[in-house]
mmCIF file of C-alpha atoms in Angstrom:
data_model
loop_
_atom_site.group_PDB
_atom_site.id
_atom_site.type_symbol
_atom_site.label_atom_id
_atom_site.label_comp_id
_atom_site.label_asym_id
_atom_site.label_seq_id
_atom_site.Cartn_x
_atom_site.Cartn_y
_atom_site.Cartn_z
ATOM 1 C CA MET A 1002 113.818 93.143 129.469
ATOM 2 C CA GLU A 1003 110.234 92.544 129.895
ATOM 3 C CA ARG A 1004 109.159 89.830 131.724
ATOM 4 C CA PRO A 1005 108.487 86.685 129.775
ATOM 5 C CA ASN A 1006 104.890 85.273 129.729
ATOM 6 C CA ASN A 1007 103.669 81.684 129.251
ATOM 7 C CA LEU A 1008 103.420 81.655 125.498
ATOM 8 C CA ASN A 1009 100.153 83.515 124.938
ATOM 9 C CA THR A 1010 98.097 81.988 127.558
ATOM 10 C CA PRO A 1011 95.329 84.600 128.628
ATOM 11 C CA PRO A 1012 96.056 86.094 132.037
ATOM 12 C CA PRO A 1013 93.009 86.272 134.513
ATOM 13 C CA GLY A 1014 91.167 89.470 134.520
ATOM 14 C CA GLY A 1015 88.754 91.310 132.365
ATOM 15 C CA TYR A 1016 89.405 93.649 129.246
ATOM 16 C CA ARG A 1017 92.234 96.064 130.074
ATOM 17 C CA GLY A 1018 92.558 98.102 126.978
ATOM 18 C CA ARG A 1019 90.417 101.301 127.394
ATOM 19 C CA ALA A 1020 93.141 103.463 127.106
ATOM 20 C CA ASN A 1021 94.489 101.794 123.717
ATOM 21 C CA LEU A 1022 90.949 101.975 122.672
ATOM 22 C CA ALA A 1023 90.309 105.709 123.184
ATOM 23 C CA ALA A 1024 93.864 106.199 121.324
ATOM 24 C CA PHE A 1025 92.995 103.715 118.449
ATOM 25 C CA GLY A 1026 89.308 105.525 118.078
ATOM 26 C CA ALA A 1027 90.759 108.893 118.331
ATOM 27 C CA VAL A 1028 93.059 108.135 115.081
ATOM 28 C CA HIS A 1029 89.867 106.878 113.457
ATOM 29 C CA LEU A 1030 87.801 109.984 114.314
ATOM 30 C CA VAL A 1031 90.826 112.272 112.909
ATOM 31 C CA ALA A 1032 90.958 110.256 109.858
ATOM 32 C CA LEU A 1033 87.078 110.602 109.232
ATOM 33 C CA ALA A 1034 87.328 114.187 109.688
ATOM 34 C CA ALA A 1035 90.066 114.237 107.155
ATOM 35 C CA LEU A 1036 87.596 113.178 104.691
ATOM 36 C CA TRP A 1037 85.714 116.347 104.787
ATOM 37 C CA GLY A 1038 89.055 118.604 105.227
ATOM 38 C CA PRO A 1039 91.394 120.069 102.683
ATOM 39 C CA VAL A 1040 92.788 117.760 100.137
ATOM 40 C CA THR A 1041 95.954 118.587 98.194
ATOM 41 C CA LYS A 1042 98.092 116.714 95.337
ATOM 42 C CA THR A 1043 100.780 116.445 97.966
ATOM 43 C CA ALA A 1044 98.571 114.873 100.778
ATOM 44 C CA LEU A 1045 97.108 112.267 98.554
ATOM 45 C CA VAL A 1046 101.154 111.313 97.094
ATOM 46 C CA LEU A 1047 101.981 111.051 100.793
ATOM 47 C CA ALA A 1048 99.140 108.996 101.664
ATOM 48 C CA ALA A 1049 99.946 106.544 98.761
ATOM 49 C CA ALA A 1050 103.702 106.468 99.706
ATOM 50 C CA SER A 1051 102.987 106.108 103.310
ATOM 51 C CA PHE A 1052 100.588 103.179 103.018
ATOM 52 C CA LEU A 1053 102.963 101.425 100.706
ATOM 53 C CA LEU A 1054 106.325 101.856 102.543
ATOM 54 C CA ARG A 1055 104.987 101.253 105.931
ATOM 55 C CA LYS A 1056 102.794 97.972 104.392
ATOM 56 C CA PHE A 1057 106.351 96.796 102.895
ATOM 57 C CA GLY A 1058 107.446 97.309 106.158
ATOM 58 C CA ILE A 1059 104.974 94.913 107.831
ATOM 59 C CA THR A 1060 104.783 92.358 105.303
ATOM 60 C CA ALA A 1061 108.377 92.069 104.366
ATOM 61 C CA GLY A 1062 109.833 93.155 107.554
ATOM 62 C CA TYR A 1063 107.548 92.026 110.628
ATOM 63 C CA HIS A 1064 105.977 89.088 109.122
ATOM 64 C CA ARG A 1065 108.316 87.281 106.551
ATOM 65 C CA TYR A 1066 111.530 88.416 108.104
ATOM 66 C CA PHE A 1067 111.370 88.753 111.789
ATOM 67 C CA SER A 1068 108.460 86.019 112.140
ATOM 68 C CA HIS A 1069 109.594 83.594 109.664
ATOM 69 C CA ARG A 1070 113.189 84.395 108.565
ATOM 70 C CA SER A 1071 112.213 83.556 105.243
ATOM 71 C CA TYR A 1072 115.260 85.368 103.653
ATOM 72 C CA LYS A 1073 118.528 87.190 105.089
ATOM 73 C CA THR A 1074 119.670 90.475 105.164
ATOM 74 C CA SER A 1075 122.424 92.599 106.611
ATOM 75 C CA ARG A 1076 121.893 94.055 110.097
ATOM 76 C CA PHE A 1077 121.664 97.776 108.803
ATOM 77 C CA PHE A 1078 118.686 96.612 106.485
ATOM 78 C CA GLN A 1079 117.222 94.536 109.342
ATOM 79 C CA PHE A 1080 116.847 97.683 111.423
ATOM 80 C CA VAL A 1081 115.393 99.543 108.276
ATOM 81 C CA LEU A 1082 112.973 97.039 107.917
ATOM 82 C CA ALA A 1083 111.908 97.046 111.839
ATOM 83 C CA TRP A 1084 111.922 101.145 111.745
ATOM 84 C CA LEU A 1085 109.468 100.924 108.944
ATOM 85 C CA GLY A 1086 107.183 98.066 110.674
ATOM 86 C CA ALA A 1087 107.231 100.159 113.663
ATOM 87 C CA SER A 1088 106.273 103.489 111.717
ATOM 88 C CA ALA A 1089 102.832 101.654 110.909
ATOM 89 C CA SER A 1090 101.922 102.131 114.789
ATOM 90 C CA GLN A 1091 101.543 98.169 115.095
ATOM 91 C CA LYS A 1092 103.972 97.988 118.176
ATOM 92 C CA GLY A 1093 107.322 96.672 118.093
ATOM 93 C CA PRO A 1094 108.957 94.250 115.937
ATOM 94 C CA LEU A 1095 109.840 91.571 118.537
ATOM 95 C CA TRP A 1096 106.575 92.066 120.319
ATOM 96 C CA TRP A 1097 104.561 91.524 116.630
ATOM 97 C CA ALA A 1098 107.006 88.721 115.636
ATOM 98 C CA ALA A 1099 106.655 86.735 119.000
ATOM 99 C CA HIS A 1100 103.070 86.859 118.842
ATOM 100 C CA HIS A 1101 102.970 85.879 115.357
ATOM 101 C CA ARG A 1102 105.153 82.834 116.053
ATOM 102 C CA VAL A 1103 103.002 81.521 118.717
ATOM 103 C CA HIS A 1104 99.863 82.089 116.136
ATOM 104 C CA HIS A 1105 101.689 79.745 114.008
ATOM 105 C CA GLN A 1106 102.615 76.949 117.010
ATOM 106 C CA GLU A 1107 98.859 77.330 118.504
ATOM 107 C CA SER A 1108 96.666 78.610 115.271
ATOM 108 C CA ASP A 1109 92.759 78.217 116.270
ATOM 109 C CA GLY A 1110 93.863 76.476 119.628
ATOM 110 C CA VAL A 1111 93.663 77.417 123.298
ATOM 111 C CA ARG A 1112 96.688 79.570 123.265
ATOM 112 C CA ASP A 1113 95.863 80.992 119.959
ATOM 113 C CA ILE A 1114 95.082 84.627 121.280
ATOM 114 C CA HIS A 1115 93.462 86.022 117.999
ATOM 115 C CA SER A 1116 91.200 83.001 116.899
ATOM 116 C CA ALA A 1117 88.455 84.228 114.707
ATOM 117 C CA VAL A 1118 86.816 81.032 114.703
ATOM 118 C CA ARG A 1119 86.704 80.678 118.733
ATOM 119 C CA ASP A 1120 86.678 84.134 119.943
ATOM 120 C CA GLY A 1121 84.884 86.087 116.983
ATOM 121 C CA PHE A 1122 85.706 88.366 114.185
ATOM 122 C CA TRP A 1123 86.154 91.607 116.157
ATOM 123 C CA TRP A 1124 88.738 90.133 118.641
ATOM 124 C CA ALA A 1125 90.549 88.457 116.186
ATOM 125 C CA HIS A 1126 90.751 91.653 114.203
ATOM 126 C CA VAL A 1127 91.543 94.078 116.821
ATOM 127 C CA GLY A 1128 90.366 93.443 120.218
ATOM 128 C CA TRP A 1129 93.491 91.296 121.309
ATOM 129 C CA VAL A 1130 96.022 94.231 119.788
ATOM 130 C CA LEU A 1131 94.145 96.636 122.155
ATOM 131 C CA ASP A 1132 93.989 94.600 125.264
ATOM 132 C CA SER A 1133 96.772 95.748 127.675
ATOM 133 C CA LYS A 1134 96.868 92.232 129.010
ATOM 134 C CA TYR A 1135 98.906 91.200 125.934
ATOM 135 C CA ASP A 1136 101.680 94.244 126.017
ATOM 136 C CA GLU A 1137 104.272 92.193 127.076
ATOM 137 C CA THR A 1138 106.901 90.614 124.605
ATOM 138 C CA ASN A 1139 107.117 87.003 124.669
ATOM 139 C CA TRP A 1140 110.962 86.813 124.796
ATOM 140 C CA ARG A 1141 111.215 83.279 124.984
ATOM 141 C CA VAL A 1142 110.108 82.662 121.415
ATOM 142 C CA ILE A 1143 111.999 85.339 119.693
ATOM 143 C CA PRO A 1144 115.657 84.832 121.181
ATOM 144 C CA ASP A 1145 117.282 85.044 117.783
ATOM 145 C CA PHE A 1146 116.333 88.664 117.493
ATOM 146 C CA ALA A 1147 116.212 89.555 120.730
ATOM 147 C CA ARG A 1148 119.933 89.715 120.953
ATOM 148 C CA TYR A 1149 120.283 92.884 119.135
ATOM 149 C CA PRO A 1150 120.305 95.866 121.499
ATOM 150 C CA GLU A 1151 118.755 98.076 118.782
ATOM 151 C CA LEU A 1152 115.787 95.988 118.083
ATOM 152 C CA ARG A 1153 115.234 95.752 121.851
ATOM 153 C CA TRP A 1154 115.505 99.402 121.703
ATOM 154 C CA LEU A 1155 113.057 99.926 119.154
ATOM 155 C CA ASN A 1156 110.665 97.433 120.649
ATOM 156 C CA ALA A 1157 110.541 99.396 123.751
ATOM 157 C CA HIS A 1158 110.304 102.764 122.205
ATOM 158 C CA PHE A 1159 107.821 101.538 119.430
ATOM 159 C CA LEU A 1160 106.071 104.937 119.358
ATOM 160 C CA VAL A 1161 109.236 107.180 118.158
ATOM 161 C CA PRO A 1162 108.815 105.782 114.435
ATOM 162 C CA PRO A 1163 105.299 106.834 113.801
ATOM 163 C CA ILE A 1164 105.600 110.147 115.761
ATOM 164 C CA LEU A 1165 108.674 111.003 113.599
ATOM 165 C CA TRP A 1166 106.526 109.688 110.251
ATOM 166 C CA ALA A 1167 103.793 112.224 111.396
ATOM 167 C CA ALA A 1168 106.315 114.990 111.788
ATOM 168 C CA ALA A 1169 107.655 114.374 108.465
ATOM 169 C CA CYS A 1170 104.110 114.227 106.745
ATOM 170 C CA LEU A 1171 103.422 117.511 108.484
ATOM 171 C CA VAL A 1172 106.565 119.039 107.239
ATOM 172 C CA LEU A 1173 106.070 117.831 103.697
ATOM 173 C CA GLY A 1174 102.407 118.458 103.110
ATOM 174 C CA GLY A 1175 101.198 120.700 105.911
ATOM 175 C CA VAL A 1176 98.020 119.744 107.888
ATOM 176 C CA PRO A 1177 96.545 118.015 104.826
ATOM 177 C CA GLY A 1178 99.976 116.052 104.466
ATOM 178 C CA LEU A 1179 99.375 114.999 108.529
ATOM 179 C CA LEU A 1180 95.873 114.065 107.983
ATOM 180 C CA TRP A 1181 96.057 111.834 104.914
ATOM 181 C CA GLY A 1182 99.811 110.809 104.952
ATOM 182 C CA PHE A 1183 99.511 109.776 108.774
ATOM 183 C CA PHE A 1184 96.048 109.230 109.987
ATOM 184 C CA VAL A 1185 94.125 108.218 107.036
ATOM 185 C CA ALA A 1186 97.061 105.929 105.753
ATOM 186 C CA THR A 1187 97.379 104.603 109.287
ATOM 187 C CA THR A 1188 93.835 103.611 109.617
ATOM 188 C CA VAL A 1189 93.888 101.574 106.188
ATOM 189 C CA LEU A 1190 97.038 100.140 107.327
ATOM 190 C CA TRP A 1191 95.957 98.665 110.717
ATOM 191 C CA HIS A 1192 92.623 97.221 109.231
ATOM 192 C CA SER A 1193 94.325 95.933 106.115
ATOM 193 C CA THR A 1194 96.801 94.065 108.227
ATOM 194 C CA PHE A 1195 94.178 93.004 110.817
ATOM 195 C CA LEU A 1196 91.744 91.522 108.255
ATOM 196 C CA ILE A 1197 94.281 88.588 107.450
ATOM 197 C CA ASN A 1198 93.991 87.546 111.290
ATOM 198 C CA SER A 1199 90.030 88.097 111.126
ATOM 199 C CA ALA A 1200 89.029 87.532 107.493
ATOM 200 C CA CYS A 1201 91.001 85.091 106.324
ATOM 201 C CA HIS A 1202 90.130 82.522 108.938
ATOM 202 C CA LEU A 1203 86.611 82.908 108.023
ATOM 203 C CA PHE A 1204 86.199 83.772 104.390
ATOM 204 C CA GLY A 1205 87.853 82.595 101.197
ATOM 205 C CA ARG A 1206 89.160 79.084 99.983
ATOM 206 C CA ARG A 1207 91.460 76.429 101.066
ATOM 207 C CA ARG A 1208 93.560 74.788 99.081
ATOM 208 C CA PHE A 1209 95.641 72.985 101.551
ATOM 209 C CA PRO A 1210 94.366 71.140 104.594
ATOM 210 C CA THR A 1211 95.881 72.675 107.498
ATOM 211 C CA ARG A 1212 94.933 72.064 111.233
ATOM 212 C CA ASP A 1213 93.298 75.696 111.322
ATOM 213 C CA THR A 1214 90.866 77.565 109.520
ATOM 214 C CA SER A 1215 93.273 79.423 107.225
ATOM 215 C CA ARG A 1216 91.878 80.566 103.795
ATOM 216 C CA ASN A 1217 93.339 82.362 100.551
ATOM 217 C CA SER A 1218 91.565 85.564 99.483
ATOM 218 C CA GLY A 1219 92.608 87.197 96.240
ATOM 219 C CA LEU A 1220 91.000 90.242 97.285
ATOM 220 C CA LEU A 1221 92.931 90.736 100.530
ATOM 221 C CA ALA A 1222 96.072 89.852 98.706
ATOM 222 C CA LEU A 1223 95.482 92.588 96.144
ATOM 223 C CA ILE A 1224 95.249 95.139 99.195
ATOM 224 C CA THR A 1225 98.123 93.588 101.504
ATOM 225 C CA LEU A 1226 100.958 93.374 98.853
ATOM 226 C CA GLY A 1227 100.472 89.405 98.895
ATOM 227 C CA GLU A 1228 99.357 88.406 102.241
ATOM 228 C CA GLY A 1229 96.036 87.327 101.530
ATOM 229 C CA TRP A 1230 97.163 83.751 100.294
ATOM 230 C CA HIS A 1231 96.964 82.790 104.223
ATOM 231 C CA ASN A 1232 96.204 79.159 103.713
ATOM 232 C CA ASN A 1233 99.233 78.893 101.360
ATOM 233 C CA HIS A 1234 100.968 80.809 104.192
ATOM 234 C CA HIS A 1235 99.976 78.294 107.059
ATOM 235 C CA TYR A 1236 100.741 75.275 104.918
ATOM 236 C CA TYR A 1237 104.562 76.277 104.532
ATOM 237 C CA PRO A 1238 105.005 79.458 106.515
ATOM 238 C CA SER A 1239 108.732 79.418 106.021
ATOM 239 C CA SER A 1240 108.598 80.510 102.170
ATOM 240 C CA VAL A 1241 109.130 84.097 101.377
ATOM 241 C CA ASN A 1242 106.452 84.056 98.651
ATOM 242 C CA GLN A 1243 102.949 83.572 99.646
ATOM 243 C CA GLY A 1244 101.435 83.602 96.415
ATOM 244 C CA PHE A 1245 102.713 79.937 95.309
ATOM 245 C CA TYR A 1246 101.543 80.020 91.582
ATOM 246 C CA TRP A 1247 102.160 82.570 89.035
ATOM 247 C CA TRP A 1248 98.624 84.021 89.002
ATOM 248 C CA GLU A 1249 98.807 84.478 93.040
ATOM 249 C CA PHE A 1250 100.080 88.130 92.762
ATOM 250 C CA ASP A 1251 102.364 88.754 95.898
ATOM 251 C CA VAL A 1252 103.925 92.499 95.383
ATOM 252 C CA THR A 1253 105.935 91.850 98.586
ATOM 253 C CA PHE A 1254 107.755 88.811 96.808
ATOM 254 C CA TYR A 1255 108.360 90.844 93.778
ATOM 255 C CA LEU A 1256 109.719 93.819 95.670
ATOM 256 C CA LEU A 1257 112.300 91.091 97.682
ATOM 257 C CA ARG A 1258 113.319 89.695 94.256
ATOM 258 C CA ALA A 1259 114.216 93.002 93.413
ATOM 259 C CA LEU A 1260 116.248 93.606 96.380
ATOM 260 C CA LYS A 1261 117.843 90.242 95.986
ATOM 261 C CA ALA A 1262 118.909 91.325 92.399
ATOM 262 C CA LEU A 1263 120.620 94.435 93.963
ATOM 263 C CA GLY A 1264 122.495 92.563 96.959
ATOM 264 C CA VAL A 1265 120.304 93.881 99.526
ATOM 265 C CA VAL A 1266 118.567 90.513 100.504
ATOM 266 C CA TRP A 1267 119.501 86.933 99.948
ATOM 267 C CA ASP A 1268 118.771 83.256 100.393
ATOM 268 C CA LEU A 1269 115.301 83.511 99.788
ATOM 269 C CA ARG A 1270 113.173 80.413 100.631
ATOM 270 C CA ARG A 1271 110.682 79.099 98.254
ATOM 271 C CA PRO A 1272 108.173 76.192 98.770
ATOM 272 C CA PRO A 1273 109.700 73.053 97.485
ATOM 273 C CA ALA A 1274 108.306 71.140 94.264
ATOM 274 C CA ARG A 1275 106.612 68.598 96.540
ATOM 275 C CA VAL A 1276 104.332 71.448 98.098
ATOM 276 C CA LEU A 1277 103.416 72.938 94.745
ATOM 277 C CA ALA A 1278 102.537 69.660 93.134
ATOM 278 C CA ARG A 1279 100.107 68.798 96.186
ATOM 279 C CA GLY A 1280 98.620 72.070 95.980
ATOM 280 C CA ARG A 1281 98.235 72.299 91.870
ATOM 281 C CA GLY A 1282 94.797 71.584 90.551
ATOM 282 C CA LYS A 1283 93.247 71.885 94.221
ATOM 283 C CA ILE A 1284 92.097 75.479 93.163
ATOM 284 C CA GLY A 1285 93.206 76.331 89.654
ATOM 285 C CA PHE A 1286 93.401 79.764 88.018
ATOM 286 C CA PRO A 1287 90.701 82.074 89.726
ATOM 287 C CA ALA A 1288 87.500 80.617 88.362
ATOM 288 C CA VAL A 1289 85.731 83.816 87.960
ATOM 289 C CA VAL A 1290 88.326 85.359 85.461
ATOM 290 C CA VAL A 1291 87.400 82.902 82.357
ATOM 291 C CA PRO A 1292 83.505 83.316 82.887
ATOM 292 C CA VAL A 1293 83.960 87.108 82.803
ATOM 293 C CA VAL A 1294 86.074 87.139 79.817
ATOM 294 C CA ARG A 1295 83.558 84.931 78.003
ATOM 295 C CA ALA A 1296 80.843 86.718 78.853
ATOM 296 C CA THR A 1297 82.384 90.241 77.806
ATOM 297 C CA ALA A 1298 83.200 88.689 74.363
ATOM 298 C CA LEU A 1299 79.592 87.639 74.240
ATOM 299 C CA VAL A 1300 78.342 91.021 74.822
ATOM 300 C CA LEU A 1301 80.676 92.305 72.345
ATOM 301 C CA ALA A 1302 80.044 90.122 69.476
ATOM 302 C CA LEU A 1303 76.146 90.417 70.135
ATOM 303 C CA LEU A 1304 76.402 94.204 69.992
ATOM 304 C CA VAL A 1305 78.773 94.179 66.809
ATOM 305 C CA LEU A 1306 77.960 91.085 64.644
ATOM 306 C CA PRO A 1307 74.654 89.956 63.388
ATOM 307 C CA GLY A 1308 73.165 86.782 64.465
ATOM 308 C CA ALA A 1309 74.790 83.669 62.777
ATOM 309 C CA GLU A 1310 78.218 85.385 62.229
ATOM 310 C CA ALA A 1311 78.323 86.454 66.024
ATOM 311 C CA GLY A 1312 77.920 82.671 66.822
ATOM 312 C CA ALA A 1313 80.724 81.556 64.688
ATOM 313 C CA ARG A 1314 82.956 84.393 66.085
ATOM 314 C CA ILE A 1315 82.017 83.515 69.882
ATOM 315 C CA ARG A 1316 83.184 79.783 69.672
ATOM 316 C CA PRO A 1317 86.841 80.481 69.001
ATOM 317 C CA VAL A 1318 87.262 83.395 71.224
ATOM 318 C CA ALA A 1319 85.912 80.924 74.084
ATOM 319 C CA LYS A 1320 88.216 78.258 73.364
ATOM 320 C CA GLN A 1321 91.256 80.563 73.120
ATOM 321 C CA VAL A 1322 90.676 81.694 76.642
ATOM 322 C CA GLU A 1323 90.314 78.217 77.842
ATOM 323 C CA PHE A 1324 94.062 77.850 78.918
ATOM 324 C CA VAL A 1325 93.845 76.140 82.275
ATOM 325 C CA ARG A 1326 92.108 72.878 83.143
ATOM 326 C CA THR A 1327 91.482 71.466 86.665
ATOM 327 C CA PRO A 1328 88.506 69.777 87.932
ATOM 328 C CA SER A 1329 87.557 72.733 90.124
ATOM 329 C CA PHE A 1330 87.998 75.177 87.528
ATOM 330 C CA ASN A 1331 86.404 72.976 84.854
ATOM 331 C CA ALA A 1332 83.390 72.567 87.113
ATOM 332 C CA ALA A 1333 83.202 76.315 87.753
ATOM 333 C CA VAL A 1334 83.229 77.251 84.160
ATOM 334 C CA GLY A 1335 81.466 74.259 82.801
ATOM 335 C CA PRO A 1336 78.152 76.177 82.272
ATOM 336 C CA PHE A 1337 79.911 78.767 80.102
ATOM 337 C CA ARG A 1338 81.433 76.271 77.712
ATOM 338 C CA ALA A 1339 80.738 77.101 73.908
ATOM 339 C CA SER A 1340 79.233 73.970 72.074
ATOM 340 C CA ARG A 1341 81.486 72.371 69.854
#
């Protein structure tokens, strides 16, 4: 077992991630080269499947299960989640979860080793991951899962799953399958995951008053299977769903609900009513949606209907789409209101 460190306190010395940085850069170069190489349907299917399966291993496994224990499952499926997460080339499950737990304990504080507001975008995004000073697993904060020998083995041999994944892509799709199913998909996986640590502490909206700078981003939620609702998550991190309201899409949560129906997972933890009530109305239904709908209706009406008839048709259409009324929502769409 590795030597425990003192939470995430940065050790002395300069940057020691040159070997990691070289490997990281090499994967990016191969991924870029793939854009000018042969592409097949099989390769593209492999790329999509590789991204989605391994992203689920990160979001449902490394994050919501190992880091936050927001639901329960069997020991067998626990290992499946750990293997899927490790195949995403983001080190071992215990390493990942331990660092993430400290991130929540010390978010944007002096012991948070990837604070974007303190140390900058690049460091929070990937610099800390590549620095070999942080290669050790903080065993002190992950004793609940460190007691499983198979997880300790996988944590120590975290390169085995991605190597086997790459080999499977080569067998199934040849060289194009390897390039797209592994190198391109892995590059997109890395940055979509890392953006939560970097961009979601710098850009977006804050529904809840947390002690850190966490923010919600619908765009990042879309490309990370629901992880972009970061301010929600920091306010109530033990919730299995990070999209708290029906309009906050959370694909990881939908998949976990399906697995619950099959009996694979159970005891999914949800935010209590008091939390939902506190956040409701702070930032309502995405304010940009209704103005876009209204503008589209306006353009179509002007193209199809003449003068006065267009105005008569536009007003009821605008009223029909006005189905959420919160202060922030109404302020945002006020200029688009149809006259009554």
